[in-house]
Amino acid sequence: DAGVTQSPTHLIKTRGQQVTLRCSPISGHKSVSWYQQVLGQGPQFIFQYYEKEERGRGNFPDRFSARQFPNYSSELNVNALLLGDSALYLCASSLEPYYGYTFGSGTRLTVV
Amino acid sequence: QQQVKQSPQSLIVQKGGISIINCAYENTAFDYFPWYQQFPGKGPALLIAIRPDVSEKKEGRFTISFNKSAKQFSLHIMDSQPGDSATYFCAAIMDGATNKLIFGTGTLLAVQP
């Protein structure tokens, strides 16, 4: 079985630009969560979606938005990029929220 | 109250030794405590997890010890191997509207051959 798939794997953007990151969950998983991992730190929760509805949002500015599609894949959008947005963005899927999260390998975003 | 404190920040262990990583929490609403292993360039992978009604859980060389009264839990890696060299994160989660993982700050483990 394919695991959680994230694309692209690496991305370089300029300050002020917008970026869209994509995530395909494990087949059958209906919950998708997004985390930001700054180098040397633990992942920080950004969003959780379950059955296409937002279940939770972390302490991130409105520049961050996400959505989940009918096939349960998800996109994370970040507008007006700042240097501080440089991080590894991780997507995790599970059958339903709470436990059993499987993480993808992430998208490494560098803002210059 | 939403934090999980993890120590040490880094750890060097000889092959065959025991690696011990400690975590502490404040929020008694947390009711599930997973440990994740992360290799460079990869996402975290679930290693082992425990609920607070259990004091110890063992899976192979990995053991979680849980002290509910002290609000502390730890990961023990027995017979540590060079392939165990990675960053380890403890985490906590509470059942509710948003079941988000609260991660510790991570421990970089190096197992020397």
mmCIF file of C-alpha atoms in Angstrom:
data_model
loop_
_atom_site.group_PDB
_atom_site.id
_atom_site.type_symbol
_atom_site.label_atom_id
_atom_site.label_comp_id
_atom_site.label_asym_id
_atom_site.label_seq_id
_atom_site.Cartn_x
_atom_site.Cartn_y
_atom_site.Cartn_z
ATOM 1 C CA ASP A 1 0.000 0.000 0.000
ATOM 2 C CA ALA A 2 1.190 3.494 -0.785
ATOM 3 C CA GLY A 3 1.860 5.669 2.204
ATOM 4 C CA VAL A 4 1.055 9.347 2.562
ATOM 5 C CA THR A 5 2.245 11.121 -0.568
ATOM 6 C CA GLN A 6 3.282 14.761 -0.539
ATOM 7 C CA SER A 7 4.268 16.975 -3.432
ATOM 8 C CA PRO A 8 6.480 18.648 -4.265
ATOM 9 C CA THR A 9 9.347 17.325 -2.156
ATOM 10 C CA HIS A 10 11.302 20.553 -2.314
ATOM 11 C CA LEU A 11 10.317 24.101 -3.166
ATOM 12 C CA ILE A 12 12.074 27.443 -3.257
ATOM 13 C CA LYS A 13 9.952 30.591 -3.216
ATOM 14 C CA THR A 14 10.569 34.305 -2.906
ATOM 15 C CA ARG A 15 9.204 36.438 -0.101
ATOM 16 C CA GLY A 16 5.689 37.648 -0.853
ATOM 17 C CA GLN A 17 4.872 34.757 -3.164
ATOM 18 C CA GLN A 18 2.169 32.170 -2.638
ATOM 19 C CA VAL A 19 2.640 28.406 -2.407
ATOM 20 C CA THR A 20 0.384 25.347 -2.591
ATOM 21 C CA LEU A 21 1.419 22.056 -1.082
ATOM 22 C CA ARG A 22 -0.404 18.810 -1.798
ATOM 23 C CA CYS A 23 -1.088 15.656 0.157
ATOM 24 C CA SER A 24 -2.628 12.326 -0.768
ATOM 25 C CA PRO A 25 -3.611 10.254 2.268
ATOM 26 C CA ILE A 26 -3.394 6.513 2.641
ATOM 27 C CA SER A 27 -6.288 4.864 0.839
ATOM 28 C CA GLY A 28 -9.289 4.722 3.153
ATOM 29 C CA HIS A 29 -8.017 7.416 5.485
ATOM 30 C CA LYS A 30 -10.500 10.254 5.856
ATOM 31 C CA SER A 31 -8.564 12.538 8.174
ATOM 32 C CA VAL A 32 -5.684 14.738 7.061
ATOM 33 C CA SER A 33 -3.601 16.997 9.277
ATOM 34 C CA TRP A 34 -0.883 19.481 8.424
ATOM 35 C CA TYR A 35 2.145 20.247 10.576
ATOM 36 C CA GLN A 36 5.035 22.689 10.244
ATOM 37 C CA GLN A 37 8.455 21.546 11.392
ATOM 38 C CA VAL A 38 11.125 24.196 11.709
ATOM 39 C CA LEU A 39 14.671 22.850 11.719
ATOM 40 C CA GLY A 40 15.615 21.489 15.115
ATOM 41 C CA GLN A 41 12.092 21.611 16.534
ATOM 42 C CA GLY A 42 9.106 19.326 16.877
ATOM 43 C CA PRO A 43 6.232 19.555 14.397
ATOM 44 C CA GLN A 44 3.607 22.205 15.125
ATOM 45 C CA PHE A 45 -0.057 21.623 14.297
ATOM 46 C CA ILE A 46 -1.515 23.798 11.531
ATOM 47 C CA PHE A 47 -4.817 22.242 10.405
ATOM 48 C CA GLN A 48 -6.901 19.113 10.661
ATOM 49 C CA TYR A 49 -9.593 18.045 8.207
ATOM 50 C CA TYR A 50 -11.990 15.141 8.568
ATOM 51 C CA GLU A 51 -14.596 14.206 6.001
ATOM 52 C CA LYS A 52 -13.823 17.427 4.135
ATOM 53 C CA GLU A 53 -14.571 19.667 7.092
ATOM 54 C CA GLU A 54 -12.071 21.643 9.148
ATOM 55 C CA ARG A 55 -11.811 20.083 12.592
ATOM 56 C CA GLY A 56 -9.131 22.306 14.016
ATOM 57 C CA ARG A 57 -6.674 25.068 13.391
ATOM 58 C CA GLY A 58 -3.414 25.789 15.148
ATOM 59 C CA ASN A 59 -1.905 29.113 16.085
ATOM 60 C CA PHE A 60 -0.981 30.210 12.573
ATOM 61 C CA PRO A 61 -1.880 33.455 10.766
ATOM 62 C CA ASP A 62 -4.668 33.717 8.226
ATOM 63 C CA ARG A 63 -2.052 33.540 5.475
ATOM 64 C CA PHE A 64 -2.287 29.801 6.001
ATOM 65 C CA SER A 65 -5.330 28.028 4.594
ATOM 66 C CA ALA A 66 -6.201 24.488 3.609
ATOM 67 C CA ARG A 67 -8.930 22.367 2.155
ATOM 68 C CA GLN A 68 -9.807 18.729 1.707
ATOM 69 C CA PHE A 69 -11.257 17.350 -1.483
ATOM 70 C CA PRO A 70 -13.961 14.678 -2.010
ATOM 71 C CA ASN A 71 -11.231 12.064 -2.576
ATOM 72 C CA TYR A 72 -9.767 13.094 0.844
ATOM 73 C CA SER A 73 -6.612 14.584 -0.632
ATOM 74 C CA SER A 74 -5.678 17.968 0.743
ATOM 75 C CA GLU A 75 -3.930 21.199 -0.127
ATOM 76 C CA LEU A 76 -2.176 23.657 2.142
ATOM 77 C CA ASN A 77 -1.865 27.209 0.853
ATOM 78 C CA VAL A 78 0.397 29.868 2.250
ATOM 79 C CA ASN A 79 0.117 33.438 0.988
ATOM 80 C CA ALA A 80 2.520 36.365 1.287
ATOM 81 C CA LEU A 81 5.429 34.126 2.197
ATOM 82 C CA LEU A 82 7.854 35.247 4.869
ATOM 83 C CA LEU A 83 11.396 34.035 5.502
ATOM 84 C CA GLY A 84 10.103 32.470 8.712
ATOM 85 C CA ASP A 85 7.797 30.192 6.739
ATOM 86 C CA SER A 86 10.834 28.185 5.666
ATOM 87 C CA ALA A 87 10.252 24.742 7.140
ATOM 88 C CA LEU A 88 9.363 21.139 6.471
ATOM 89 C CA TYR A 89 5.619 20.862 5.976
ATOM 90 C CA LEU A 90 4.253 17.498 6.977
ATOM 91 C CA CYS A 91 0.961 15.893 6.145
ATOM 92 C CA ALA A 92 -0.448 13.106 8.324
ATOM 93 C CA SER A 93 -3.423 10.903 7.589
ATOM 94 C CA SER A 94 -5.512 8.577 9.730
ATOM 95 C CA LEU A 95 -8.728 6.633 9.448
ATOM 96 C CA GLU A 96 -10.287 9.148 11.759
ATOM 97 C CA PRO A 97 -8.921 11.796 14.092
ATOM 98 C CA TYR A 98 -7.273 10.907 17.387
ATOM 99 C CA TYR A 99 -4.586 8.336 16.787
ATOM 100 C CA GLY A 100 -2.889 6.170 14.202
ATOM 101 C CA TYR A 101 -1.465 9.118 12.322
ATOM 102 C CA THR A 102 0.901 8.245 9.453
ATOM 103 C CA PHE A 103 3.139 11.028 8.244
ATOM 104 C CA GLY A 104 4.405 11.697 4.760
ATOM 105 C CA SER A 105 8.023 12.633 4.058
ATOM 106 C CA GLY A 106 7.076 16.287 3.837
ATOM 107 C CA THR A 107 7.674 19.227 1.561
ATOM 108 C CA ARG A 108 10.799 21.235 2.278
ATOM 109 C CA LEU A 109 9.897 24.901 1.658
ATOM 110 C CA THR A 110 12.655 27.470 1.462
ATOM 111 C CA VAL A 111 11.705 31.142 1.274
ATOM 112 C CA VAL A 112 14.442 33.469 0.021
ATOM 113 C CA GLN B 1 -0.451 23.501 29.765
ATOM 114 C CA GLN B 2 -0.332 22.421 26.166
ATOM 115 C CA GLN B 3 3.393 21.741 26.259
ATOM 116 C CA VAL B 4 5.290 18.506 26.370
ATOM 117 C CA LYS B 5 8.811 18.919 27.721
ATOM 118 C CA GLN B 6 11.461 16.529 26.439
ATOM 119 C CA SER B 7 15.002 15.793 27.555
ATOM 120 C CA PRO B 8 17.814 15.398 26.805
ATOM 121 C CA GLN B 9 18.213 17.444 23.648
ATOM 122 C CA SER B 10 20.881 15.046 22.423
ATOM 123 C CA LEU B 11 22.197 11.683 23.510
ATOM 124 C CA ILE B 12 25.227 9.572 22.626
ATOM 125 C CA VAL B 13 25.071 5.879 23.478
ATOM 126 C CA GLN B 14 27.436 3.022 22.743
ATOM 127 C CA LYS B 15 26.198 0.108 20.685
ATOM 128 C CA GLY B 16 24.432 -2.353 22.926
ATOM 129 C CA GLY B 17 23.674 0.243 25.567
ATOM 130 C CA ILE B 18 20.337 1.571 26.803
ATOM 131 C CA SER B 19 19.006 4.875 25.472
ATOM 132 C CA ILE B 20 16.608 6.729 27.755
ATOM 133 C CA ILE B 21 14.554 9.758 26.729
ATOM 134 C CA ASN B 22 12.246 11.533 29.143
ATOM 135 C CA CYS B 23 9.110 13.607 28.702
ATOM 136 C CA ALA B 24 6.808 15.503 31.042
ATOM 137 C CA TYR B 25 3.418 17.104 30.610
ATOM 138 C CA GLU B 26 1.043 19.299 32.585
ATOM 139 C CA ASN B 27 -2.365 18.817 31.012
ATOM 140 C CA THR B 28 -4.095 15.843 32.607
ATOM 141 C CA ALA B 29 -6.579 15.809 29.729
ATOM 142 C CA PHE B 30 -3.932 14.188 27.542
ATOM 143 C CA ASP B 31 -4.887 10.539 27.156
ATOM 144 C CA TYR B 32 -2.654 9.075 24.482
ATOM 145 C CA PHE B 33 1.126 9.318 24.333
ATOM 146 C CA PRO B 34 2.926 8.207 21.152
ATOM 147 C CA TRP B 35 6.630 8.239 20.399
ATOM 148 C CA TYR B 36 7.876 9.024 16.919
ATOM 149 C CA GLN B 37 11.196 8.311 15.223
ATOM 150 C CA GLN B 38 12.408 10.612 12.486
ATOM 151 C CA PHE B 39 15.311 10.080 10.115
ATOM 152 C CA PRO B 40 16.796 12.983 8.135
ATOM 153 C CA GLY B 41 14.647 13.880 5.151
ATOM 154 C CA LYS B 42 11.733 11.763 6.331
ATOM 155 C CA GLY B 43 8.543 12.354 8.229
ATOM 156 C CA PRO B 44 8.062 11.089 11.786
ATOM 157 C CA ALA B 45 7.158 7.407 12.047
ATOM 158 C CA LEU B 46 5.136 6.003 14.929
ATOM 159 C CA LEU B 47 7.269 3.770 17.149
ATOM 160 C CA ILE B 48 5.149 2.895 20.129
ATOM 161 C CA ALA B 49 2.314 4.488 22.086
ATOM 162 C CA ILE B 50 0.709 4.201 25.504
ATOM 163 C CA ARG B 51 -2.417 5.243 27.371
ATOM 164 C CA PRO B 52 -2.193 6.593 30.943
ATOM 165 C CA ASP B 53 -3.998 3.597 32.435
ATOM 166 C CA VAL B 54 -0.960 1.444 31.603
ATOM 167 C CA SER B 55 2.367 1.832 33.439
ATOM 168 C CA GLU B 56 4.550 0.120 30.882
ATOM 169 C CA LYS B 57 4.380 -1.059 27.298
ATOM 170 C CA LYS B 58 7.036 -3.031 25.476
ATOM 171 C CA GLU B 59 7.452 -3.669 21.779
ATOM 172 C CA GLY B 60 10.662 -5.416 20.850
ATOM 173 C CA ARG B 61 13.607 -3.340 22.050
ATOM 174 C CA PHE B 62 11.398 -0.303 22.743
ATOM 175 C CA THR B 63 9.673 0.243 26.099
ATOM 176 C CA ILE B 64 7.540 3.116 27.341
ATOM 177 C CA SER B 65 7.360 3.680 31.080
ATOM 178 C CA PHE B 66 4.496 5.866 32.265
ATOM 179 C CA ASN B 67 4.122 7.580 35.643
ATOM 180 C CA LYS B 68 0.663 9.090 35.741
ATOM 181 C CA SER B 69 1.018 10.709 39.171
ATOM 182 C CA ALA B 70 4.246 12.437 38.168
ATOM 183 C CA LYS B 71 2.914 13.234 34.690
ATOM 184 C CA GLN B 72 6.068 11.827 33.160
ATOM 185 C CA PHE B 73 6.823 9.157 30.614
ATOM 186 C CA SER B 74 9.980 7.827 29.052
ATOM 187 C CA LEU B 75 11.238 5.782 26.137
ATOM 188 C CA HIS B 76 13.848 3.100 26.725
ATOM 189 C CA ILE B 77 15.711 1.611 23.774
ATOM 190 C CA MET B 78 17.416 -1.583 24.815
ATOM 191 C CA ASP B 79 20.469 -2.961 23.009
ATOM 192 C CA SER B 80 20.785 0.289 21.042
ATOM 193 C CA GLN B 81 22.067 -0.120 17.480
ATOM 194 C CA PRO B 82 23.671 2.346 15.043
ATOM 195 C CA GLY B 83 20.509 2.057 12.941
ATOM 196 C CA ASP B 84 18.571 3.574 15.857
ATOM 197 C CA SER B 85 20.423 6.853 15.323
ATOM 198 C CA ALA B 86 17.638 9.328 14.629
ATOM 199 C CA THR B 87 15.607 12.081 16.249
ATOM 200 C CA TYR B 88 12.959 10.909 18.681
ATOM 201 C CA PHE B 89 9.875 12.880 19.586
ATOM 202 C CA CYS B 90 7.436 12.242 22.363
ATOM 203 C CA ALA B 91 3.936 13.525 21.816
ATOM 204 C CA ALA B 92 0.598 13.799 23.541
ATOM 205 C CA ILE B 93 -2.954 13.994 22.312
ATOM 206 C CA MET B 94 -6.352 14.430 23.900
ATOM 207 C CA ASP B 95 -9.640 13.170 22.577
ATOM 208 C CA GLY B 96 -11.843 16.044 21.541
ATOM 209 C CA ALA B 97 -12.903 18.237 18.699
ATOM 210 C CA THR B 98 -9.342 18.671 17.499
ATOM 211 C CA ASN B 99 -7.180 15.649 18.026
ATOM 212 C CA LYS B 100 -3.879 17.371 17.396
ATOM 213 C CA LEU B 101 -0.539 15.960 18.345
ATOM 214 C CA ILE B 102 1.499 18.079 20.748
ATOM 215 C CA PHE B 103 5.138 17.230 20.146
ATOM 216 C CA GLY B 104 8.131 17.515 22.408
ATOM 217 C CA THR B 105 11.235 19.317 21.194
ATOM 218 C CA GLY B 106 13.005 16.154 20.117
ATOM 219 C CA THR B 107 16.088 14.174 21.121
ATOM 220 C CA LEU B 108 18.881 13.527 18.658
ATOM 221 C CA LEU B 109 20.217 10.049 19.380
ATOM 222 C CA ALA B 110 23.589 8.898 18.105
ATOM 223 C CA VAL B 111 24.533 5.274 18.689
ATOM 224 C CA GLN B 112 28.238 4.758 18.300
ATOM 225 C CA PRO B 113 29.506 1.422 16.920
#
